Short mmCIF file of C-alpha atoms and ligand atoms in Angstrom, two decimals:
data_model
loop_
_atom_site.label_atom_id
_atom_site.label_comp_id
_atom_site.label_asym_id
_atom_site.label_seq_id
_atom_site.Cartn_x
_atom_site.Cartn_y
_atom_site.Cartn_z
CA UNK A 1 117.95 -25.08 198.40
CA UNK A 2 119.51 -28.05 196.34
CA UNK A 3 121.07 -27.37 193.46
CA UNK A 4 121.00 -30.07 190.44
CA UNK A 5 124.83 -31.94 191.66
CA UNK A 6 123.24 -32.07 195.08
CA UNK A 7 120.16 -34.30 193.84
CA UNK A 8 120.60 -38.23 195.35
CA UNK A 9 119.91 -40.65 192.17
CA UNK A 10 118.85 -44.02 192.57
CA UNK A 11 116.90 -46.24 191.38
CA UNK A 12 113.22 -48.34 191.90
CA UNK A 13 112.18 -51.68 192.03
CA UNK A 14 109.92 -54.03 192.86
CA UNK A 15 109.54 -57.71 194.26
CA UNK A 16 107.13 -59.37 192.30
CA UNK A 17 108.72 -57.78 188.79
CA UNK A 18 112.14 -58.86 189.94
CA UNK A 19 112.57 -61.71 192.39
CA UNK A 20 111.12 -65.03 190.82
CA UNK A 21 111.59 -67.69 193.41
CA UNK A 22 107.77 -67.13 193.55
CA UNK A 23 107.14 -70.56 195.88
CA UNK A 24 110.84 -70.61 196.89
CA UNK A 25 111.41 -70.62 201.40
CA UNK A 26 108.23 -70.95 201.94
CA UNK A 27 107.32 -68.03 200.41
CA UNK A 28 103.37 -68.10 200.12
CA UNK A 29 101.22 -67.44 196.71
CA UNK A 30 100.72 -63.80 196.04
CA UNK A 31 97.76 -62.27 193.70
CA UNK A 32 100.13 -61.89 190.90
CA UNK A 33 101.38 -65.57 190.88
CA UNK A 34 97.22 -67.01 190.68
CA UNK A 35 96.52 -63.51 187.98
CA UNK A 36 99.48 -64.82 185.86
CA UNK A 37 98.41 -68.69 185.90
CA UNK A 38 95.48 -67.21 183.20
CA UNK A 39 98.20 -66.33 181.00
CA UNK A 40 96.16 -64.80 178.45
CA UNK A 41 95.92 -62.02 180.90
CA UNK A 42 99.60 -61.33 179.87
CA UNK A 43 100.40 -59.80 176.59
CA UNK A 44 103.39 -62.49 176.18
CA UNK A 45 101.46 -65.14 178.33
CA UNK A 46 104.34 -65.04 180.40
CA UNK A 47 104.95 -65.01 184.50
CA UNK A 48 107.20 -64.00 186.91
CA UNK A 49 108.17 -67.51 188.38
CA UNK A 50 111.52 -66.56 187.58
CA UNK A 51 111.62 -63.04 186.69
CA UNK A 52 115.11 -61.90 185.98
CA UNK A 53 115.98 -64.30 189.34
CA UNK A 54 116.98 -60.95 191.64
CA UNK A 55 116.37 -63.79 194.54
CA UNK A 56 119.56 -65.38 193.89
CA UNK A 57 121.45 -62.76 191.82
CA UNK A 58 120.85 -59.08 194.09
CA UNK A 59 124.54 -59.04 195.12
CA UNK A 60 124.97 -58.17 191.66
CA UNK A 61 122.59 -55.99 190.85
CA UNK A 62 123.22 -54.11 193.53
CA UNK A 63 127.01 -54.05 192.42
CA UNK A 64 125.84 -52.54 189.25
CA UNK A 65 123.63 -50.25 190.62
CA UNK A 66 126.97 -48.94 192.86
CA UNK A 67 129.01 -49.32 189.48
CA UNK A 68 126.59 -47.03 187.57
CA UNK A 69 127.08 -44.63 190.74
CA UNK A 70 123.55 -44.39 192.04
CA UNK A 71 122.95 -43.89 195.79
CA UNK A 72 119.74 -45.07 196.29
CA UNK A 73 118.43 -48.82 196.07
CA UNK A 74 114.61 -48.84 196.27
CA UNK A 75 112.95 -52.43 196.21
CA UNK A 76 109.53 -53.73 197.61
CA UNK A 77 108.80 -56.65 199.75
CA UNK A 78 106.94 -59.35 199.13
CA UNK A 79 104.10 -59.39 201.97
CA UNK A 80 103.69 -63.46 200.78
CA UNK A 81 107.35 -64.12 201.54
CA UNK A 82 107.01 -62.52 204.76
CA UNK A 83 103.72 -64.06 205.75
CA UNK A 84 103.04 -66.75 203.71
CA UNK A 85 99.14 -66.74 205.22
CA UNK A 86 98.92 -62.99 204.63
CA UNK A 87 98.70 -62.76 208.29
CA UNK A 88 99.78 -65.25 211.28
CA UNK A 89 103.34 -66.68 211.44
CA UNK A 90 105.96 -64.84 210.31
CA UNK A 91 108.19 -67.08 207.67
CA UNK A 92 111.92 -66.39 209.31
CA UNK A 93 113.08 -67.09 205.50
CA UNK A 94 111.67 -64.20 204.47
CA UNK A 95 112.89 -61.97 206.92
CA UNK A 96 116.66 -63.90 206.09
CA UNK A 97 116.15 -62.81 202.64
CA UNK A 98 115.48 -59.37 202.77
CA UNK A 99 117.91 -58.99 205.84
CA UNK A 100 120.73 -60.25 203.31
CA UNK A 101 119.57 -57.70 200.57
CA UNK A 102 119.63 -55.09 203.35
CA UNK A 103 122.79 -55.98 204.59
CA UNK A 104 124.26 -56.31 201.22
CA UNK A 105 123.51 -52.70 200.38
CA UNK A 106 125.10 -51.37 203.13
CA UNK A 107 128.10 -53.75 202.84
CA UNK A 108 128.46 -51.70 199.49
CA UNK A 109 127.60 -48.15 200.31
CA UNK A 110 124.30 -47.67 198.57
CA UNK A 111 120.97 -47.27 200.47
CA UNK A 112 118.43 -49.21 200.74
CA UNK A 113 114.78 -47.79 200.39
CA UNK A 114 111.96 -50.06 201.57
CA UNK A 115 108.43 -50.40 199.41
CA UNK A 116 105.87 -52.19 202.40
CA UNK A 117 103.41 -52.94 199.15
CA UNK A 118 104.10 -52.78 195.41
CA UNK A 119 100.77 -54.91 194.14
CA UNK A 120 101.51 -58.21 195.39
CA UNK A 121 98.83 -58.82 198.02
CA UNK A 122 98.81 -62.22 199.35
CA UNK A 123 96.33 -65.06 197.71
CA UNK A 124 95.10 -65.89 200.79
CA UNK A 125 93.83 -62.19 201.87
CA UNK A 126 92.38 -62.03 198.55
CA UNK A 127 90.46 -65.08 199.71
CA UNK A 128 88.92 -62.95 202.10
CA UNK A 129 88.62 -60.04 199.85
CA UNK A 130 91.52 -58.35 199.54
CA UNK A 131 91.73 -54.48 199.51
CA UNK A 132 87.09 -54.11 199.46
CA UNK A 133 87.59 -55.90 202.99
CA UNK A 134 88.18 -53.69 206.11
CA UNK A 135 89.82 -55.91 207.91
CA UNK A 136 92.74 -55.11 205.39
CA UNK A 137 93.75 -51.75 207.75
CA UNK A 138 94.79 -54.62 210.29
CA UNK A 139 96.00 -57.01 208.14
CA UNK A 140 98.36 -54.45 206.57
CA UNK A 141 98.88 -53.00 210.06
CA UNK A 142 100.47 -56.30 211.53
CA UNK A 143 102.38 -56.65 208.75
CA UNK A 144 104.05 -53.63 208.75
CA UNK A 145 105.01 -53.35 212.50
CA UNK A 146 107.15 -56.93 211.76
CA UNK A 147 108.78 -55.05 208.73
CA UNK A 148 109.82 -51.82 211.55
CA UNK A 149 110.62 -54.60 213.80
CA UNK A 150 112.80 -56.65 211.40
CA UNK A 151 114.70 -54.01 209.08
CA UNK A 152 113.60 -50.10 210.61
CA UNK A 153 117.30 -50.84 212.37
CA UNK A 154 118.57 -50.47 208.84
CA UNK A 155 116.65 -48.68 206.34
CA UNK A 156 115.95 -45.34 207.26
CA UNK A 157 113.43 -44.04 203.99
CA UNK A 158 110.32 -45.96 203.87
CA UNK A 159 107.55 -45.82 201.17
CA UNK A 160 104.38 -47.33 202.33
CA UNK A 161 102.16 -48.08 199.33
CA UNK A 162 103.39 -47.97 195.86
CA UNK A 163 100.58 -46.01 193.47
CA UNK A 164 97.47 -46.31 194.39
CA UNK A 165 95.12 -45.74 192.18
CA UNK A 166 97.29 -48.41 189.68
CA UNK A 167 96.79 -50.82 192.66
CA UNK A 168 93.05 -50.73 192.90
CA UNK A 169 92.51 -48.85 189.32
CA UNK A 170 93.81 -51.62 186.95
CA UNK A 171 93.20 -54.46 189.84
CA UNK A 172 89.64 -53.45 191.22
CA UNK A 173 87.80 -51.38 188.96
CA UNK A 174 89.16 -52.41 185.21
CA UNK A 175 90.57 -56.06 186.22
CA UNK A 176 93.47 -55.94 183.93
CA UNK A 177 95.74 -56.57 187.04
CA UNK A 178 95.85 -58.76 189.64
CA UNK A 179 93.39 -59.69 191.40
CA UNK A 180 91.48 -58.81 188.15
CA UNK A 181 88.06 -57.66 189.89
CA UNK A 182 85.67 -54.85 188.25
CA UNK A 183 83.38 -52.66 189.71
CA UNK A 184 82.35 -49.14 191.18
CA UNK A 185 81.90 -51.08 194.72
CA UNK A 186 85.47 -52.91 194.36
CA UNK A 187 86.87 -49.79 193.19
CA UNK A 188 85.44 -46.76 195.98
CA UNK A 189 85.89 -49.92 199.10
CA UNK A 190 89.23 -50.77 197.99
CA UNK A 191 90.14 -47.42 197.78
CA UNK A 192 88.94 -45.76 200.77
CA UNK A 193 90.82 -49.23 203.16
CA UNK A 194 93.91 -48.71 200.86
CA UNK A 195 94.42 -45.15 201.82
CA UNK A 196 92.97 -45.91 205.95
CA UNK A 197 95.94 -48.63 205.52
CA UNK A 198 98.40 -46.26 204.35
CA UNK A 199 97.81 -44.05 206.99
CA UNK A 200 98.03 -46.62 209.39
CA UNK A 201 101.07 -47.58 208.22
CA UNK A 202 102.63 -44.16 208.43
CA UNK A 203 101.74 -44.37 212.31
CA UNK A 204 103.23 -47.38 213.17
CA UNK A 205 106.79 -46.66 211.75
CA UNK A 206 106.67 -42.98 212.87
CA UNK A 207 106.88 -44.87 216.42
CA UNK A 208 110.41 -45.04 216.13
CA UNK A 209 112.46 -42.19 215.69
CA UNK A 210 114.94 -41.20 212.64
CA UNK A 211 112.76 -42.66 209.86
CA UNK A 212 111.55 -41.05 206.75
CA UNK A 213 108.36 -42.42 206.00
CA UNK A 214 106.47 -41.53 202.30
CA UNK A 215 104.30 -42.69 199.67
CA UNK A 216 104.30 -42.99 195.96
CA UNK A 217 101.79 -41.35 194.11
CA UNK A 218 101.05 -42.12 190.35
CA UNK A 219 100.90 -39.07 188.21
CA UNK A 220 99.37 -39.16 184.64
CA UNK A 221 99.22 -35.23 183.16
CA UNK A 222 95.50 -35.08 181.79
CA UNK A 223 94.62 -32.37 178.61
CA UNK A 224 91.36 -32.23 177.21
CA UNK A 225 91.08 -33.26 173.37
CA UNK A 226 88.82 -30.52 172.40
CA UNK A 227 88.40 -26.43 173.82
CA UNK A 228 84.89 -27.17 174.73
CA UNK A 229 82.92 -26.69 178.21
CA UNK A 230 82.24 -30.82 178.27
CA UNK A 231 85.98 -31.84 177.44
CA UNK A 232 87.71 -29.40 179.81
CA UNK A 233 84.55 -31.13 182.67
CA UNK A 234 86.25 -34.54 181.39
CA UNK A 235 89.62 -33.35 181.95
CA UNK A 236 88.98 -32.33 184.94
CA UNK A 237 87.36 -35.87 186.42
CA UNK A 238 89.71 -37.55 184.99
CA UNK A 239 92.46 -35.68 186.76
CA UNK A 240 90.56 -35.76 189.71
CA UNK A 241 90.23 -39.66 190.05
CA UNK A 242 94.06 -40.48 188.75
CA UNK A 243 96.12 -37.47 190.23
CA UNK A 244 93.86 -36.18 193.50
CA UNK A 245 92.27 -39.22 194.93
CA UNK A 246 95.19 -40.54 196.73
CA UNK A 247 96.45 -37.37 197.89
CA UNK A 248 94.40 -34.89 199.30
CA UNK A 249 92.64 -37.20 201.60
CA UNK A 250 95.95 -37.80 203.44
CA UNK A 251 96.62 -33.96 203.24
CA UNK A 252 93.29 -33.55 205.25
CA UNK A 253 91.02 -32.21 202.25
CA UNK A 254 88.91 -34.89 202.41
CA UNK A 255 87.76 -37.16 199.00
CA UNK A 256 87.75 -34.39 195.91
CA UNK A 257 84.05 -35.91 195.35
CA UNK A 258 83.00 -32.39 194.17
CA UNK A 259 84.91 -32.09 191.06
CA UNK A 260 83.69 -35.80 190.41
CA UNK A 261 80.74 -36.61 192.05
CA UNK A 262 80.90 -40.62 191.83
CA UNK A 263 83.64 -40.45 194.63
CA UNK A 264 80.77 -39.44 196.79
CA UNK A 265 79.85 -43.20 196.49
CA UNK A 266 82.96 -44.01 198.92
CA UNK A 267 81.15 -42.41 201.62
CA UNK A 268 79.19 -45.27 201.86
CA UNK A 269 82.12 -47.18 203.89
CA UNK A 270 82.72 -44.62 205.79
CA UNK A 271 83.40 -44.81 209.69
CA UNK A 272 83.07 -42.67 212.38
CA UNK A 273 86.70 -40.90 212.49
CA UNK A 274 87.81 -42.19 209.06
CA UNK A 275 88.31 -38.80 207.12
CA UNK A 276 90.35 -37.77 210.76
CA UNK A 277 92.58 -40.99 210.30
CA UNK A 278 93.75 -39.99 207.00
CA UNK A 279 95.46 -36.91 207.68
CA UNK A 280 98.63 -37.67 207.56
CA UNK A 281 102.13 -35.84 207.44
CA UNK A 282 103.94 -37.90 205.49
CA UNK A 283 107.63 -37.12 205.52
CA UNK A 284 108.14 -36.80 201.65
CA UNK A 285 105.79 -37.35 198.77
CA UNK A 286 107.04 -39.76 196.02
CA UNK A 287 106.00 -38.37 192.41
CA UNK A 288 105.90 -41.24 190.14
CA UNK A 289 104.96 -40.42 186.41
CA UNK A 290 105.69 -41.44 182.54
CA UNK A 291 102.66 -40.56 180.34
CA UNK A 292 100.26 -37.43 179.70
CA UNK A 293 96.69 -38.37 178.66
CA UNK A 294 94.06 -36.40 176.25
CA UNK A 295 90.40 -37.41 176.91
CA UNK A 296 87.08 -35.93 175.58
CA UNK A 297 84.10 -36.48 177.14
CA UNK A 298 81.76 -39.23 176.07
CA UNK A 299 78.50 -39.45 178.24
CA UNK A 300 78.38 -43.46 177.11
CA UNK A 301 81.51 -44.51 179.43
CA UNK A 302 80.17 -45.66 182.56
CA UNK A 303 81.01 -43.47 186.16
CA UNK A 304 83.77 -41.44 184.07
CA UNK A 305 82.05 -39.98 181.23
CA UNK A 306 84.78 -39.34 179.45
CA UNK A 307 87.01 -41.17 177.24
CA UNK A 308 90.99 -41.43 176.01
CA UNK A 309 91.88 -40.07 172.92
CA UNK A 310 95.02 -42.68 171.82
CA UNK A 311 98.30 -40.88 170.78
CA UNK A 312 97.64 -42.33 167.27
CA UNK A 313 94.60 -40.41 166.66
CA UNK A 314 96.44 -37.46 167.69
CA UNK A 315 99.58 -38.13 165.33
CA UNK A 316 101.53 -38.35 168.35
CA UNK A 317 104.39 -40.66 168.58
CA UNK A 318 103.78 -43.61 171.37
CA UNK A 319 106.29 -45.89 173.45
CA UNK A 320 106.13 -49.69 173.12
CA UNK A 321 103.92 -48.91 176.34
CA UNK A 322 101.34 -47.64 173.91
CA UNK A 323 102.15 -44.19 175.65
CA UNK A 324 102.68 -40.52 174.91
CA UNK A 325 106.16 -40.57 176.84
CA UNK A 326 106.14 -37.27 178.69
CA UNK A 327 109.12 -36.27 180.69
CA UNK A 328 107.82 -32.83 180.66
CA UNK A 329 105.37 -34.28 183.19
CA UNK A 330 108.04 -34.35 185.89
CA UNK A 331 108.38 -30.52 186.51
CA UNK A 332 104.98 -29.85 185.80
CA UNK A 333 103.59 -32.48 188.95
CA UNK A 334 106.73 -31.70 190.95
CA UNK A 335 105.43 -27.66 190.86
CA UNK A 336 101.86 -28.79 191.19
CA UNK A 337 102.83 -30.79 194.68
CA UNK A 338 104.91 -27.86 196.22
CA UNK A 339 101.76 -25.89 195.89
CA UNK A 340 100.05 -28.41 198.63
CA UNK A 341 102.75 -27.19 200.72
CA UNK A 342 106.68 -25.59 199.44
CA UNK A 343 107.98 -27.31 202.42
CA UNK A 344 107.59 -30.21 201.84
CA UNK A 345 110.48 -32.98 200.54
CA UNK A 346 109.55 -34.41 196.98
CA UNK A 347 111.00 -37.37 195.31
CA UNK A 348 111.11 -38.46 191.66
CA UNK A 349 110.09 -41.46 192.92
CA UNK A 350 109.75 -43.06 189.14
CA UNK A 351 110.35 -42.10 186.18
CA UNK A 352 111.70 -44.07 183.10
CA UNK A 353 110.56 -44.83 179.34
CA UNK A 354 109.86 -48.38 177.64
CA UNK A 355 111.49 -49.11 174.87
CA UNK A 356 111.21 -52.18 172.20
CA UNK A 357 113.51 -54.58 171.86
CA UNK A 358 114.59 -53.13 168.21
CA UNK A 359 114.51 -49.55 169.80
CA UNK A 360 118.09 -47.68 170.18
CA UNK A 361 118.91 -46.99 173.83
CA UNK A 362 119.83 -43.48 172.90
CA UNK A 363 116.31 -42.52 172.99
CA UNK A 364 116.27 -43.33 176.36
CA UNK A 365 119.57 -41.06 177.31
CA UNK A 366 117.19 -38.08 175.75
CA UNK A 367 113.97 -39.06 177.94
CA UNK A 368 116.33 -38.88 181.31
CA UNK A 369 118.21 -35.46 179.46
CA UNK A 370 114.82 -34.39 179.44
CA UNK A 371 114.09 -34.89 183.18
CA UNK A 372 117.26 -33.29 183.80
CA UNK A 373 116.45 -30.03 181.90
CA UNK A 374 113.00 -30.11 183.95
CA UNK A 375 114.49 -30.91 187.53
CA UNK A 376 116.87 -27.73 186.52
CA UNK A 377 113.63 -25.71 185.98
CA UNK A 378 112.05 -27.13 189.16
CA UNK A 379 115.32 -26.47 191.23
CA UNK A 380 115.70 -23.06 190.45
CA UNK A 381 111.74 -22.18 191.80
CA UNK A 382 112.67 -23.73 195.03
CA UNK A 383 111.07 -26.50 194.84
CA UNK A 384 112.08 -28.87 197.53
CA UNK A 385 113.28 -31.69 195.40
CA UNK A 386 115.65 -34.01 197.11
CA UNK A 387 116.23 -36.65 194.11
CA UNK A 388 115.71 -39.34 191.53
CA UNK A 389 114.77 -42.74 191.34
CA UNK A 390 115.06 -44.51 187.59
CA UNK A 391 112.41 -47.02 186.43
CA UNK A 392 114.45 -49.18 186.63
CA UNK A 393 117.77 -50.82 186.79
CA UNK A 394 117.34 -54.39 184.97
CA UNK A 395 114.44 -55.18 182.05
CA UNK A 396 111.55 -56.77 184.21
CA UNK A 397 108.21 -58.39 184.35
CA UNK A 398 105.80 -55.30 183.70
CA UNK A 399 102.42 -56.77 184.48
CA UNK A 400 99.86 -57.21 182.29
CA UNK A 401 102.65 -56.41 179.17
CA UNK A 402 105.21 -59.30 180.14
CA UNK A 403 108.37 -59.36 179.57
CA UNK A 404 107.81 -56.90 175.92
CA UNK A 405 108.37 -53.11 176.80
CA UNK A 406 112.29 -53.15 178.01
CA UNK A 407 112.44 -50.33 181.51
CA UNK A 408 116.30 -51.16 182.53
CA UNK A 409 118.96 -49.50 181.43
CA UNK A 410 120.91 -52.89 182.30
CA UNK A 411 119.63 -55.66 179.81
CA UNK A 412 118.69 -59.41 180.13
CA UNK A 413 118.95 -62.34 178.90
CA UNK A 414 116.54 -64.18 179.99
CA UNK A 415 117.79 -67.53 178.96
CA UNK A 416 121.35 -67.00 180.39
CA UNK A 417 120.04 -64.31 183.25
CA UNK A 418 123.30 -62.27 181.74
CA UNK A 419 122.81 -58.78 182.50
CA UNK A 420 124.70 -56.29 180.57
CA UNK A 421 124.62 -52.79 180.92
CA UNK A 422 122.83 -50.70 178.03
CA UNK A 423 124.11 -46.75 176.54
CA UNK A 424 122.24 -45.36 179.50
CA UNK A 425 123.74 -46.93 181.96
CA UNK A 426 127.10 -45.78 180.71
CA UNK A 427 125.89 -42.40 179.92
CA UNK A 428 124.53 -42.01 183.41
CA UNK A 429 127.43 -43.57 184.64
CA UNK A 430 129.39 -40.26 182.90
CA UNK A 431 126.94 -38.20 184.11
CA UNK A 432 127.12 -38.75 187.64
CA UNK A 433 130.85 -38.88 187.79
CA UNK A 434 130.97 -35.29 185.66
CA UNK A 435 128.10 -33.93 188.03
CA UNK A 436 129.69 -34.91 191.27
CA UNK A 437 133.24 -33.10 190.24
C1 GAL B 501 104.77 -47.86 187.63
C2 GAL B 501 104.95 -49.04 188.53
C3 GAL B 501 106.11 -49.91 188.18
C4 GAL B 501 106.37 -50.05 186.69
C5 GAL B 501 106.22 -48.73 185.97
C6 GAL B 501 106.26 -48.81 184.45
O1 GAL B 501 103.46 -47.44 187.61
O2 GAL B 501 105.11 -48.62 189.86
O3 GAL B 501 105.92 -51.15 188.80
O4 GAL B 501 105.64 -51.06 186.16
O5 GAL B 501 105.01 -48.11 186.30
O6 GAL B 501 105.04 -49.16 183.92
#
């Protein structure tokens, strides 16, 4: 079993919260560039036309990445850059661009990790829907098999969709991302063709041999507020919806409608052979997580019947996020996955901690010494855990909070695009030099 110096560290990121160029090469309009257009959507009003410009300056963040000493390079591709229509003819700029990112990596010795989908579905499939229309399964199908076609050759570790229930959480049922719909039907239809797609996906790179194909699952530890019969039910809905849904239907369980019964509702777009097609043996499970949660129950909250209590109310410090920051939440979902099955290859997939502008860095250093101390823990039950990906290397467009909470542990300046590396990065730096000897 690994020990803690045998753990691969790298790091995650993702297209739309890095690349700008958003209409550059033909590069077709994705749900996030239309969502951002209303900019009061966005805490700062601000977009990601620009971003921190990783479209015309990856050679050197991946150079810092390799300075820092990480191993891994995770990014996500923009669908829309790819296939500007969603679907059709395949824009050979695209392909150019991430061929160049590919190549570079290798060129340098780090390795490149592919994300198919991190949120930005193209405009024109939302036109027709987006995720609440079946024909999605296809749509994402053909667009995946150009992806093995194009870069499989090259990148080896593959993670199909990135979270989820953030994807059609905050973007069909709440609205507060992109595309910004609401709804119980947007939410249980956009689920149930995410995770057929997913599955899908896993299929048609699994035709060629040597890859190592995943997902990335969102984890968000639930407590209830209260010792009481209705808040531990809340809990355990909650928990159910945000840290079950998109798992156990791939690990052939089936929906967890039982322990909350308004998942039954999915049923209703169900096909003959569906809950068969989801089973699926992924090759590692990505374990993405930042936050825990308290809720109580509260019968007036539609479909959940239960409610958050905020950090403040419970005297409990939060990030610039508005977050309990909870690295403990690492070993506890990385033990609570090896239970599915010991086996099996985790990743840290994510994990990372916002900070203010104002903030000191060093708080950060003591988040990721945290996650160390955990991983330790986790190592030394066996747990199969092959490594850790930061969120993230440079401060980025985070959705619906703009440019405000600062993720990188490599600045920027957004007016001269200046990156500069921040106490983390050195400390990690240290770190992984020491570690290594
Ligand atoms: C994850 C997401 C990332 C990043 C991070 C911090 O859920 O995959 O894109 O935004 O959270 O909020």
């Amino acid at each position: 079993m690994n020990k803690i110096k045998d753990l691969k560290w790298g790091v995650t990121t993702a297209a739309y919260q890095t690349e700008g160029a958003y209409d550059k090469d033909e590069k077709g309009l994705s749900i996030w560039d239309t969502f951002t257009q209303k900019s009061h959507k966005i805490k700062d009003r601000s977009n990601a036309r620009i971003a921190t410009d990783f479209y015309h300056r990856f050679e050197e963040d991946i150079d810092l990445a390799v300075d820092i000493g990480l191993q891994i390079f995770r990014f996500s591709i923009s669908w829309s850059r790819i296939f500007p229509e969603g679907v059709g003819v395949v824009n050979p700029k695209g392909i150019k661009f991430y061929d160049k990112v590919i190549n570079y990596c290798l060129k340098v010795g780090i390795e490149p990790w592919v994300t198919t989908y991190h949120w930005d579905l193209p405009q024109k499939l939302q036109d027709k829907g987006g995720w609440t229309n079946r024909d999605v399964i296809n749509w994402y199908s053909g667009y995946v098999t150009v992806l093995r076609d194009h870069f499989a050759d090259r990148v080896k570790h593959w993670v199909l969709i990135n979270e989820g229930i953030v994807c059609v959480g905050a973007g069909y049922f709440l609205g507060v991302h992109a595309p910004g719909k609401r709804g119980i039907r947007n939410f249980v239809s956009s689920t149930h063709h995410l995770l057929l797609a997913q599955a899908e996906g896993f299929k048609i790179l699994k035709e060629r041999t040597g890859l190592q194909v995943g997902t990335a699952i969102s984890c968000t530890k639930i407590e209830p507020y209260r010792n009481t019969t209705a808040d531990h039910k809340a809990a355990i809905r909650i928990d159910t919806l945000m840290n079950r849904l998109f798992i156990e239907p791939h690990l052939g369980l089936g929906y967890p409608d039982n322990d909350f019964p308004v998942l039954k509702r999915i049923s209703k777009y169900y096909k003959k052979g569906d809950i068969e097609a989801l089973k699926t043996d992924f090759d590692f499970w990505g374990i993405q997580t930042y936050a825990r949660e308290v809720v109580k129950a509260a019968w007036y909250i539609p479909y959940l019947g239960a409610i958050q209590v905020k950090p403040k109310k419970r005297n409990v410090k939060t990030s610039v996020m508005g977050w309990e920051t909870y690295p403990e939440g690492a070993q506890y979902f990385l033990e609570r996955f090896a239970k599915y099955n010991p086996k099996k290859a985790l990743w840290l997939s994510e994990c990372g901690m916002a900070l203010s502008k104002k903030e000191d860095d060093q708080i950060r250093i003591e988040y990721y010494q945290k996650i160390i101390e955990g991983m330790k823990t986790v190592l030394d039950k066996n747990i199969n855990l092959k490594g850790i990906l930061l969120w993230t290397l440079v401060d980025n467009f985070e959705w619906a909070e703009g440019y405000i909470p600062k993720f990188g542990i490599i600045s920027l300046d957004r007016k001269t695009m200046q990156r500069q590396m921040k106490k983390s990065a050195f400390w990690l730096k240290k770190y992984l030099s020491n570690i290594k000897l």
